[in-house]
């Protein structure tokens, strides 16, 4: 239960920091901000400092920034305070402030994780390493591993055959065991998060198709100095961002071609994310920070997409205004944003129901 609470609070803090990015960017450009609220109304209490009301609200689903202007409410403001009167680059900067905050959070969290120690790929020949693991990278379709329920990220700790146990700490150890037990019934011992599982498998006798049907990597924890960690955090943020983008293109390509979701890919909502964060917290602080950082990167990439109701969608409307040389009708923009937001809520409801079902 404590780890679940930490997971939920972490998600909320991530969303609060996203809105803080919008808020600080607007303030730096001297654009009026009527309210910065943590949570959503009804309000618990608030205090006005200068022109801005700072509030704490009952519904703990993130935060909000109220800037008169983006929704056509800035007519009575001075031009110097009015969002709508500002140049397009300043409007875009306010919108990008929230997206950039996700990347900054990811870089900071990964930097902290690198000082604590993060899993890095190592060879079988390297010894005396901390927290050595043999992990599954991918699982082939219709393989003994997939039929047995193995998943990417599972840690292989050993095998059992005919009552004898063989402990594993190298990739070659897995391969040798599989070759020596082709076509036999064995049990594979794995760790999945905090769980330890004993899974029966029927190994293939034909090695050309893969006896187990998995790809593996050997990892060990590697830590960096306070001087090295920030650079590693920035590099990792860039690398993970690229992996997220290319991964989404791969999923989209598979869906368009009629191949469905690739093996190991699934859609999850807040409940599923909370469950995965809970599992990561049980494994260790470094894993938890890395997962939060990855979630921040996913949110950054998603938010920048040119879809109405998202920051990227608002930037798209700004670009259209710039090209056509006149403002877009605010009612039309609001209708687009509202329609897409409703669609996303419906999709989120379906995904959330699926996540809750999977929990039981």
XYZ file of C-alpha atoms in Angstrom:
360
model
C 0.000 0.000 0.000
C 2.742 2.597 0.801
C 4.359 2.019 -2.615
C 0.979 2.453 -4.342
C 0.471 5.785 -2.554
C 3.962 6.874 -3.641
C 3.109 5.908 -7.244
C -0.137 7.917 -7.244
C 1.499 10.966 -5.636
C 4.341 10.792 -8.191
C 1.919 10.871 -11.137
C 0.087 13.863 -9.640
C 3.380 15.694 -8.995
C 4.416 15.055 -12.598
C 1.226 16.742 -13.841
C 1.649 19.618 -11.364
C 5.188 20.261 -12.603
C 3.906 20.219 -16.191
C 1.465 23.027 -15.395
C 4.204 24.812 -13.462
C 6.142 24.915 -16.745
C 3.250 26.782 -18.402
C 2.956 29.067 -15.366
C 6.637 30.031 -15.115
C 6.914 30.657 -18.857
C 3.864 32.929 -18.822
C 5.181 34.809 -15.782
C 8.614 35.250 -17.377
C 6.921 36.862 -20.388
C 4.778 39.060 -18.069
C 1.542 37.506 -19.323
C -1.242 37.690 -16.747
C -2.011 34.444 -14.895
C -5.286 34.579 -12.983
C -4.848 31.317 -11.094
C -2.403 28.497 -10.518
C -4.243 25.604 -8.922
C -3.066 22.265 -7.563
C -5.894 19.791 -8.062
C -9.215 20.725 -9.673
C -12.170 22.617 -8.131
C -14.017 22.736 -5.860
C -11.438 24.817 -4.016
C -10.208 23.933 -0.517
C -8.503 27.275 -0.023
C -6.626 29.904 -1.997
C -4.436 32.937 -1.488
C -4.023 35.785 -3.933
C -0.475 37.059 -4.297
C -0.167 39.956 -6.698
C -2.411 39.281 -9.702
C -2.470 35.491 -9.259
C -4.634 33.269 -7.070
C -2.743 30.218 -5.766
C -5.216 27.494 -4.833
C -5.423 23.966 -3.463
C -8.438 22.013 -4.729
C -10.329 18.872 -3.818
C -9.896 16.744 -6.970
C -6.256 15.523 -6.952
C -5.870 14.880 -10.679
C -3.035 17.280 -11.487
C -3.070 21.053 -11.705
C -4.220 23.922 -13.912
C -3.139 27.380 -15.006
C -5.806 29.944 -15.831
C -4.530 32.450 -18.377
C -7.187 34.828 -19.734
C -6.788 34.871 -23.484
C -6.361 31.329 -24.846
C -10.102 30.759 -24.431
C -11.144 34.227 -25.602
C -11.378 35.831 -22.151
C -8.710 38.508 -22.529
C -10.679 41.374 -24.066
C -10.578 43.579 -20.950
C -6.863 43.181 -20.263
C -4.103 45.610 -21.065
C -2.330 44.669 -24.276
C 0.891 44.154 -22.267
C -0.821 41.432 -20.150
C -3.025 39.838 -22.795
C -1.984 36.442 -24.116
C -3.940 37.019 -27.344
C -2.068 40.247 -28.083
C 1.327 38.614 -27.810
C 3.444 37.481 -30.796
C 2.982 33.907 -31.946
C 6.412 32.881 -30.643
C 5.475 33.985 -27.116
C 2.164 32.096 -27.239
C 4.001 29.012 -28.474
C 6.587 29.445 -25.706
C 3.868 29.320 -23.037
C 2.455 26.151 -24.592
C 5.893 24.568 -24.955
C 6.766 25.448 -21.353
C 4.690 22.532 -20.094
C 6.103 20.088 -22.652
C 9.712 21.092 -21.976
C 9.100 20.664 -18.248
C 8.466 16.954 -18.844
C 11.865 16.580 -20.552
C 13.596 18.563 -17.796
C 11.990 16.371 -15.129
C 13.097 13.242 -17.025
C 16.693 14.493 -17.308
C 16.837 15.373 -13.590
C 15.346 12.055 -12.457
C 17.647 10.056 -14.721
C 20.640 12.027 -13.435
C 19.691 11.095 -9.868
C 19.198 7.465 -10.928
C 22.653 7.412 -12.551
C 24.245 8.488 -9.275
C 22.398 5.659 -7.480
C 23.256 3.041 -10.096
C 21.327 1.915 -13.183
C 21.282 -1.397 -15.062
C 23.809 -1.433 -17.932
C 24.520 -4.139 -20.483
C 27.589 -6.258 -19.592
C 29.265 -9.289 -21.114
C 29.215 -12.783 -19.636
C 32.960 -12.583 -18.977
C 32.715 -9.619 -16.574
C 32.767 -10.633 -12.910
C 32.417 -9.056 -9.451
C 29.640 -6.758 -10.663
C 26.769 -5.429 -8.517
C 23.245 -6.770 -9.019
C 23.925 -8.954 -12.076
C 20.792 -10.075 -13.936
C 19.911 -12.012 -17.068
C 16.807 -10.322 -18.478
C 14.437 -11.072 -21.324
C 14.498 -8.407 -24.056
C 11.835 -9.881 -26.338
C 9.627 -12.946 -26.689
C 8.916 -14.559 -30.065
C 5.355 -15.297 -31.135
C 4.122 -18.878 -30.585
C 7.359 -19.805 -28.829
C 7.625 -21.926 -25.651
C 8.409 -18.698 -23.789
C 5.254 -16.931 -25.015
C 3.083 -20.001 -24.403
C 4.488 -20.147 -20.867
C 3.639 -16.478 -20.238
C 7.176 -15.049 -20.114
C 7.396 -11.285 -20.666
C 10.071 -8.752 -21.663
C 11.769 -7.528 -18.488
C 11.513 -10.863 -16.660
C 14.740 -11.797 -14.869
C 15.851 -15.420 -15.294
C 17.374 -16.764 -12.080
C 17.548 -20.482 -12.873
C 16.012 -23.678 -14.235
C 14.717 -26.916 -12.772
C 14.772 -30.243 -14.612
C 14.189 -33.730 -13.156
C 14.316 -32.262 -9.654
C 17.728 -30.622 -10.157
C 18.116 -26.837 -9.989
C 20.587 -24.854 -12.099
C 21.203 -21.237 -11.080
C 21.787 -18.766 -13.896
C 23.768 -15.512 -14.062
C 24.955 -15.431 -17.704
C 23.272 -15.454 -21.107
C 25.481 -18.386 -22.132
C 24.211 -20.294 -19.093
C 20.629 -19.998 -20.373
C 21.653 -21.042 -23.885
C 23.662 -24.046 -22.665
C 20.837 -25.262 -20.447
C 18.320 -24.922 -23.297
C 20.559 -26.858 -25.712
C 21.142 -29.672 -23.244
C 17.388 -30.026 -22.560
C 15.929 -29.682 -26.095
C 12.470 -31.204 -26.392
C 12.141 -31.670 -22.630
C 9.744 -30.384 -19.981
C 11.542 -27.993 -17.618
C 10.692 -25.198 -15.212
C 12.137 -21.695 -15.558
C 12.627 -19.598 -12.430
C 12.067 -15.881 -12.928
C 11.619 -12.657 -10.998
C 8.916 -10.299 -12.246
C 8.987 -7.166 -10.155
C 8.696 -8.337 -6.568
C 7.258 -11.728 -7.606
C 9.252 -14.960 -7.907
C 7.664 -17.408 -10.333
C 8.278 -21.039 -11.302
C 6.923 -21.540 -14.839
C 6.782 -24.928 -16.626
C 7.944 -24.889 -20.256
C 8.084 -27.446 -23.057
C 11.346 -26.671 -24.881
C 11.505 -27.066 -28.650
C 13.560 -29.887 -30.107
C 14.288 -27.860 -33.270
C 16.970 -25.303 -32.398
C 16.613 -23.517 -35.776
C 13.381 -21.918 -34.516
C 14.819 -21.062 -31.113
C 14.585 -23.567 -28.299
C 13.079 -21.028 -25.905
C 12.123 -18.204 -28.283
C 13.613 -15.282 -26.370
C 16.380 -12.715 -26.735
C 18.423 -11.915 -23.641
C 20.693 -9.284 -22.137
C 22.974 -9.485 -19.094
C 22.931 -6.363 -16.944
C 24.650 -5.025 -13.843
C 24.204 -1.794 -11.903
C 26.579 0.985 -12.862
C 26.788 4.289 -10.996
C 28.285 7.621 -12.058
C 29.838 10.569 -10.244
C 27.928 13.780 -9.543
C 29.916 15.360 -12.361
C 29.131 12.620 -14.918
C 25.491 11.901 -13.968
C 23.845 15.078 -15.408
C 25.401 14.524 -18.840
C 24.343 10.867 -18.742
C 20.825 11.951 -17.726
C 20.569 14.339 -20.689
C 21.908 11.723 -23.117
C 19.508 9.088 -21.777
C 16.563 11.513 -22.093
C 17.399 12.128 -25.750
C 17.896 8.423 -26.441
C 14.633 7.413 -24.736
C 12.738 10.163 -26.568
C 13.967 8.782 -29.891
C 13.042 5.242 -28.842
C 9.523 6.371 -27.879
C 9.037 8.137 -31.237
C 10.334 5.237 -33.328
C 8.348 2.789 -31.191
C 5.124 4.684 -31.839
C 5.846 4.785 -35.575
C 6.361 1.019 -35.471
C 3.035 0.486 -33.704
C 1.250 2.830 -36.142
C 2.786 1.060 -39.132
C 1.712 -2.336 -37.767
C -1.861 -1.127 -37.147
C -2.172 0.456 -40.603
C -0.841 -2.694 -42.297
C -3.406 -4.798 -40.427
C -0.860 -6.548 -38.247
C -2.469 -5.355 -35.007
C -0.421 -4.478 -31.947
C 3.149 -5.863 -31.989
C 3.967 -8.584 -29.449
C 4.605 -7.114 -26.009
C 2.822 -3.820 -26.810
C -0.364 -2.841 -25.018
C -2.327 0.319 -24.215
C -2.581 1.246 -20.540
C -4.337 4.047 -18.684
C -3.840 5.671 -15.282
C -4.709 2.461 -13.403
C -2.234 0.393 -15.433
C 0.474 3.045 -15.083
C -0.125 3.218 -11.335
C 0.194 -0.567 -11.104
C 3.492 -0.561 -13.048
C 4.841 2.284 -10.917
C 3.883 0.299 -7.843
C 5.862 -2.693 -9.160
C 8.859 -0.486 -9.987
C 8.826 1.025 -6.491
C 8.957 -2.460 -4.982
C 12.093 -3.295 -6.995
C 14.033 -0.214 -5.904
C 14.341 3.566 -5.935
C 16.528 3.664 -9.052
C 14.006 1.619 -11.084
C 11.181 3.807 -9.814
C 12.946 7.037 -10.848
C 13.701 5.597 -14.291
C 10.074 4.607 -14.784
C 8.840 8.086 -13.764
C 11.382 9.615 -16.174
C 10.173 7.351 -18.993
C 6.566 8.282 -18.217
C 7.522 11.996 -18.369
C 9.097 11.430 -21.798
C 5.995 9.610 -23.061
C 3.843 12.527 -21.856
C 6.176 15.074 -23.489
C 6.031 13.322 -26.872
C 2.263 12.808 -26.601
C 1.638 16.442 -25.623
C 3.605 17.807 -28.567
C 1.508 15.864 -31.104
C -0.539 18.202 -33.363
C -3.844 16.978 -31.950
C -6.564 19.417 -30.786
C -6.911 19.607 -26.970
C -3.164 18.978 -26.549
C -0.411 21.596 -26.381
C 0.774 20.493 -29.824
C -2.733 21.029 -31.181
C -2.824 24.594 -29.875
C 0.576 25.216 -31.470
C -0.853 23.852 -34.736
C -3.688 26.405 -34.572
C -1.101 29.146 -33.955
C 0.783 28.022 -37.065
C -2.422 28.062 -39.126
C -3.171 31.601 -37.892
C 0.339 32.685 -38.858
C 0.003 31.203 -42.345
C -3.476 32.613 -43.053
C -2.621 35.977 -41.489
C -5.755 36.202 -39.345
C -7.024 34.628 -36.091
C -8.981 31.380 -36.106
C -12.532 31.693 -34.802
C -12.231 30.837 -31.094
C -15.572 29.027 -31.059
C -14.388 26.756 -33.884
C -11.132 26.031 -32.048
C -13.013 25.311 -28.818
C -15.347 22.902 -30.621
C -12.399 21.014 -32.115
C -10.669 20.859 -28.725
C -13.867 19.769 -26.970
C -14.661 17.037 -29.503
C -11.158 15.531 -29.382
C -11.072 15.792 -25.586
C -14.366 13.868 -25.396
C -12.971 11.150 -27.687
C -9.857 10.856 -25.497
C -12.013 10.585 -22.367
C -14.029 7.752 -23.945
C -10.855 5.922 -24.997
C -9.394 6.449 -21.522
C -12.540 4.999 -19.968
C -12.246 1.837 -22.105
C -8.522 1.455 -21.324
C -9.142 2.039 -17.608
C -11.852 -0.643 -17.534
C -9.400 -3.041 -19.248
C -6.668 -2.149 -16.718
C -8.996 -2.789 -13.762
C -10.090 -6.100 -15.299
C -6.424 -7.143 -15.720
C -5.762 -6.435 -12.039
C -8.271 -9.138 -11.114
